[in-house]
Amino acid sequence: MADQLGTLLRTLRKQAGLTQEQVAERSKLGVRTIRRLETGTSTDHRLGTVNQIADALGAGPEERLRLAAALAKTSPEPVSEPEPEPHPEPEPVSASASGAASPSRRIPGALARAAEELANEITRRWQIEEEQRRVHDPFPLPVRWQDAPEVLTDRPENVRRLPPGATAGPIDLNGDLHSVADVYRRIPSGRLVVLGRAGSGKSILTIRFVLDLLATPAPAAAEAGHPIPVIFSLGSWDPTTTALHDWLIGLLLRDHPHLVERVPGGSTLAAALVDANLVLPVLDGFDEIAEGLRPDALEALNSTSIPLVLTSRREEFDKVVRKAGTPLVWAAGVELVDLTPGDLTDYLPRTSRPVNFRGSSRTSGREERYANVWDVVLEALRTQDTPAGRNLARVLSTPLMVILARTIYSEASDIDPADLLDTTRFPTEHSLEEHLLASFVPTVYRRRAPVRSTGGHPRRQPDRDPEQVHRWLGYLAHHLARLNDLDRQDLAWWRIGDSLRPSTRVIAVALTCTLSITVAEWCVGLFVHYLGGGIAAAFGKVLVDGALMGPIAGLAFGCVYGLMQRFGTTAFKPARVQLRLRLRLPGTDIRTHVGRGPMRTFTSRFVAGLLGGFVMGAGCACATTLERVLYNQIPLTSGAVIEGTLINVLGYGLIFGSAAGLAYGLLAVLEAPLDIASSATPAGLLSANRATVSRQVLVLVPAVTLAIALGGLLFVALMQNIVGPLSWKLLDGFFIGAVGGLGGAFSYALAFTAWGQWVILTRVWLPLTGKLPWDTVAFLDDAYRRGVLRRTGAVYQFRHSRLQHHLGDSFRRLHTDHEPATFRSRARTGARTGARTGSS
């Protein structure tokens, strides 16, 4: 099988006209590595190495597929069905990944199954998201486009991937929201740029594009090798530190943790899917990348040939292209156009209920007449014979502003959309947009009647004060703007605590560890003395021991956390594994279940546990010294005290460190990837991590306890003749081990895991300071259901960047510059009343 891989590599190299030395230089590999792979003498077949060679050779999708299949056959335990005979090599003029311009291809069974699961999950998620955004209620707003300016797109010959000397006219890109997938399939290069101004419907278009492209049944599409479109928010990408390839894999693992499963060759399923061109990146929000990084991002995209879809605001993309002197290579482009008043003529009336105007006299016998609340506004938009009508027509030319206006005015019974024509309150387009943005949150958080559940019981959305909600959402928006690693859109529950100052986080961790160790000391001490019948006499001593042990250990853990924070290693991410007992079945390899090989994982875990445990042991030794000084009245500066303390620091440090390292490494044996549906939502990932941490504690407590008790005996036996007489009674060892097991496990769980950081910082500290509500999970989920937030895999995002920026700016201003929005009731008898609902 190795000969097949070597023969294929050698054939591709000769077709590229390169020597082994040139391939080695391009791929940054050694010549010996290239030679061993081509001759079949290499025993270390890694997918990453083969991908480096494929990049150096300029291999296309079909060649990469054949390389992946040949590589899979070199594994002693292949995970896929036998690969059929390779297809003839495709013509170089068409490398589209859309599946329309390239011949069907079969892919290995393991990747086909992973692609099928990914397609099904993405379809389900975006169908829910589309329903949540009410895109089809009452019908989708028309999203149309025109060809993008030629300066922002590549030449038609390049887009068509034609050979030298060929000429071609522009590609027909005419279409609308319902045909966006068909339009994309007309592009041979598989590269499309979608431009538009803020709120023009780019996000709606990308969702519809993904769903339409996935309309092919998942199994058939996966087996044929059609790529799976996946939306990636570009705002979190730093092209100067992270390659596009690695960034795509990282986000796939974040939103689909089950793809961490390993395949033969050493890579994850996520990496294998990307490497095999089975993922079509839909890169949303090029304009959300930091301005100084946009040229680097365009250069990085141009250094690849993968099919992709890129969305951006027109102005920002135009500026980068002109600065770089090149568009996105091989890319066609469209630009979304504004809505017209005619588009709103049918849409807005159907979003509201007819209002019943009755005569002033109930006995007049006049017939009831009905008029739609939008009639006055639609007439002003149609004629545009007043400044107010012209301003409003320009504002309501984007789907975002139409949706905001519809939410504020169509779904309430006591406010009149004709207020939007008041030039005294809204003299400019900007004032109208700010009014709609500021009024959105108060409107969706107005009191609503309870909805009956399936069981017949009323189910009410929690009533929240709109001013408090505005402050909480403003804090979250402000937090996103302050992130240093460019996650300006992704509101991840495990990152909310990063909004606190570093010193505050260190204090919180120190206090948490102090409490964990103190309570563990008290509980174990009182339990032991209760069994011995002397709890009353020992009560005071137990309290003092805990009061001494806890703060010293907490201070030690706080120092470790502070050092980790100083070197940037405290960005704890949620675990992508679950703990469960499982037997190794015949024909399976445990390496396919976890992130890395068991020995590498155990080694890294052991080192981390050794360092953490040593710190805890040193703290325990210092507390023991203080206890003896306090009870025995021995001077702290005594030579014997100092010598004994140093020996105890070494002994307790090694005992606790080795115990923690062994126990923490043991967790690797019990880890398995998360199921595909376990992290479909942020709340799902949070729940999965809570369960994982809980199981980790259940494993760590007895493991650390036993390891400390027996490790102490081993240390005394080995060091007795080196450092002098030592004492370690087995019962005392179990007492110390129980304290270390309980206190250490809970300290680790609360201070050094993503879920623990969420608990102590987001669920306790931030609510105590009034920056977030106590029921943060319910609050975020409620904001999603009300349409303020949207879900993108494992994270939330604000519904639109304009809304996010508005809320963040409002929070930073402290006192708004705008007056509260006031709405006048719809005229029923000619009278109008004011109703204050929020800030504008």
XYZ file of N, CA, C and O in Angstrom, residues 283-344:
248
model
N -17.470 32.674 4.008
C -16.787 33.605 4.900
C -17.607 34.873 5.014
O -17.614 35.724 4.108
N -18.294 35.010 6.135
C -19.241 36.100 6.324
C -18.585 37.253 7.085
O -18.034 37.068 8.167
N -18.645 38.454 6.511
C -18.215 39.649 7.228
C -16.742 39.974 7.085
O -16.050 40.154 8.093
N -16.245 40.085 5.843
C -14.859 40.498 5.640
C -14.612 41.864 6.275
O -13.521 42.145 6.782
N -15.624 42.719 6.267
C -15.477 44.065 6.837
C -15.349 44.041 8.351
O -14.943 45.042 8.951
N -15.692 42.914 8.998
C -15.576 42.818 10.450
C -14.152 42.510 10.896
O -13.852 42.568 12.093
N -13.274 42.141 9.969
C -11.863 41.977 10.311
C -11.288 43.348 10.631
O -11.659 44.362 10.033
N -10.381 43.417 11.605
C -9.755 44.687 11.953
C -9.159 45.324 10.694
O -8.557 44.646 9.864
N -9.328 46.636 10.579
C -8.956 47.326 9.340
C -7.504 47.076 8.952
O -7.188 46.859 7.781
N -6.606 47.083 9.930
C -5.205 46.883 9.621
C -4.867 45.479 9.158
O -3.791 45.256 8.585
N -5.781 44.523 9.385
C -5.524 43.126 9.014
C -6.175 42.747 7.689
O -5.918 41.648 7.183
N -7.003 43.619 7.138
C -7.723 43.253 5.909
C -6.798 43.002 4.724
O -7.023 42.036 3.973
N -5.767 43.822 4.493
C -4.858 43.482 3.385
C -4.185 42.126 3.557
O -4.033 41.369 2.596
N -3.795 41.798 4.791
C -3.201 40.480 5.041
C -4.215 39.373 4.797
O -3.863 38.296 4.297
N -5.468 39.626 5.175
C -6.502 38.620 4.958
C -6.729 38.383 3.467
O -6.839 37.231 3.017
N -6.783 39.463 2.674
C -6.965 39.304 1.232
C -5.778 38.570 0.621
O -5.939 37.699 -0.240
N -4.581 38.891 1.061
C -3.390 38.202 0.557
C -3.432 36.720 0.907
O -3.083 35.863 0.087
N -3.877 36.405 2.126
C -3.960 34.996 2.530
C -4.994 34.250 1.699
O -4.775 33.095 1.302
N -6.134 34.889 1.423
C -7.156 34.247 0.602
C -6.663 34.051 -0.827
O -6.966 33.042 -1.470
N -5.894 35.011 -1.332
C -5.381 34.902 -2.698
C -4.261 33.875 -2.827
O -3.926 33.461 -3.942
N -3.681 33.480 -1.714
C -2.634 32.459 -1.765
C -3.211 31.052 -1.808
O -2.470 30.082 -1.876
N -4.528 30.941 -1.737
C -5.200 29.642 -1.810
C -6.011 29.572 -3.099
O -6.304 30.584 -3.731
N -6.386 28.375 -3.466
C -7.225 28.178 -4.649
C -8.554 27.532 -4.301
O -9.296 27.132 -5.193
N -8.859 27.421 -3.020
C -10.074 26.717 -2.612
C -11.307 27.523 -3.005
O -11.305 28.755 -2.957
N -12.380 26.866 -3.410
C -13.638 27.577 -3.639
C -14.142 28.177 -2.333
O -13.951 27.603 -1.249
N -14.789 29.325 -2.421
C -15.322 29.978 -1.230
C -16.327 31.042 -1.636
O -16.383 31.470 -2.792
N -17.116 31.461 -0.663
C -18.026 32.597 -0.813
C -17.642 33.614 0.253
O -17.463 33.249 1.427
N -17.502 34.864 -0.141
C -17.046 35.923 0.765
C -18.058 37.051 0.744
O -18.477 37.510 -0.324
N -18.491 37.508 1.920
C -19.393 38.650 2.001
C -18.681 39.812 2.672
O -17.833 39.622 3.544
N -19.048 41.018 2.252
C -18.412 42.203 2.816
C -19.239 43.432 2.469
O -20.003 43.444 1.493
N -19.067 44.475 3.252
C -19.596 45.773 2.859
C -18.794 46.277 1.670
O -17.582 46.093 1.598
N -19.470 46.937 0.787
C -18.838 47.383 -0.461
C -17.684 48.347 -0.189
O -16.580 48.183 -0.737
N -17.882 49.342 0.655
C -16.872 50.375 0.853
C -15.589 49.797 1.408
O -14.485 50.115 0.927
N -15.681 48.937 2.424
C -14.491 48.372 3.042
C -13.738 47.461 2.074
O -12.508 47.492 2.012
N -14.478 46.653 1.303
C -13.824 45.752 0.359
C -13.170 46.542 -0.767
O -12.055 46.217 -1.207
N -13.829 47.570 -1.245
C -13.277 48.420 -2.297
C -11.952 49.038 -1.848
O -10.969 49.085 -2.603
N -11.905 49.522 -0.607
C -10.691 50.163 -0.097
C -9.528 49.164 -0.047
O -8.383 49.502 -0.415
N -9.789 47.942 0.393
C -8.725 46.945 0.487
C -8.238 46.543 -0.902
O -7.032 46.408 -1.138
N -9.159 46.347 -1.834
C -8.778 45.934 -3.187
C -7.916 47.002 -3.851
O -6.905 46.709 -4.500
N -8.310 48.244 -3.697
C -7.531 49.330 -4.314
C -6.156 49.447 -3.649
O -5.155 49.760 -4.320
N -6.094 49.215 -2.349
C -4.807 49.290 -1.663
C -3.900 48.133 -2.068
O -2.692 48.319 -2.276
N -4.476 46.934 -2.188
C -3.683 45.755 -2.543
C -3.389 45.691 -4.037
O -2.444 45.010 -4.456
N -4.206 46.362 -4.835
C -3.998 46.328 -6.280
C -4.495 45.075 -6.941
O -4.189 44.810 -8.106
N -5.283 44.264 -6.224
C -5.809 43.027 -6.784
C -7.103 42.668 -6.083
O -7.248 42.900 -4.872
N -8.076 42.113 -6.809
C -9.292 41.623 -6.155
C -9.055 40.233 -5.583
O -7.920 39.743 -5.539
N -10.114 39.595 -5.163
C -10.021 38.188 -4.776
C -9.874 37.384 -6.062
O -10.756 37.401 -6.922
N -8.752 36.701 -6.212
C -8.456 36.041 -7.478
C -9.488 34.959 -7.771
O -9.995 34.281 -6.868
N -9.792 34.835 -9.064
C -10.725 33.845 -9.605
C -12.162 34.063 -9.132
O -13.005 33.178 -9.285
N -12.468 35.208 -8.554
C -13.782 35.413 -7.947
C -14.679 36.268 -8.829
O -14.276 37.330 -9.315
N -15.905 35.797 -9.029
C -16.972 36.631 -9.567
C -17.565 37.434 -8.422
O -17.292 37.155 -7.247
N -18.387 38.423 -8.748
C -18.925 39.263 -7.685
C -20.305 39.804 -7.994
O -20.626 40.085 -9.152
N -21.107 39.923 -6.956
C -22.419 40.562 -7.063
C -22.536 41.586 -5.949
O -21.853 41.491 -4.917
N -23.399 42.560 -6.173
C -23.644 43.597 -5.177
C -25.141 43.707 -4.933
O -25.917 43.881 -5.885
N -25.544 43.582 -3.682
C -26.961 43.642 -3.343
C -27.479 45.054 -3.561
O -26.798 46.043 -3.258
N -28.704 45.143 -4.079
C -29.318 46.438 -4.357
C -30.374 46.733 -3.304
O -30.856 45.839 -2.594
N -30.743 48.015 -3.221
C -31.685 48.447 -2.195
C -33.102 47.978 -2.508
O -33.468 47.731 -3.668
N -33.881 47.871 -1.441
C -35.309 47.637 -1.595
C -35.981 48.898 -2.137
O -35.509 50.016 -1.922
N -37.070 48.707 -2.821
C -37.839 49.826 -3.351
C -39.146 49.962 -2.579
O -39.597 49.003 -1.931
N -39.783 51.152 -2.623
C -41.091 51.276 -1.958
C -42.092 50.238 -2.441
O -42.942 49.775 -1.678
N -41.976 49.841 -3.734
C -42.884 48.819 -4.233
C -42.705 47.488 -3.541
O -43.659 46.714 -3.398
N -41.466 47.192 -3.101
C -41.222 45.936 -2.379
C -41.956 45.902 -1.047
O -42.240 44.823 -0.513
N -42.217 47.076 -0.479
C -42.848 47.146 0.834
C -44.362 47.248 0.769
O -45.032 47.129 1.793
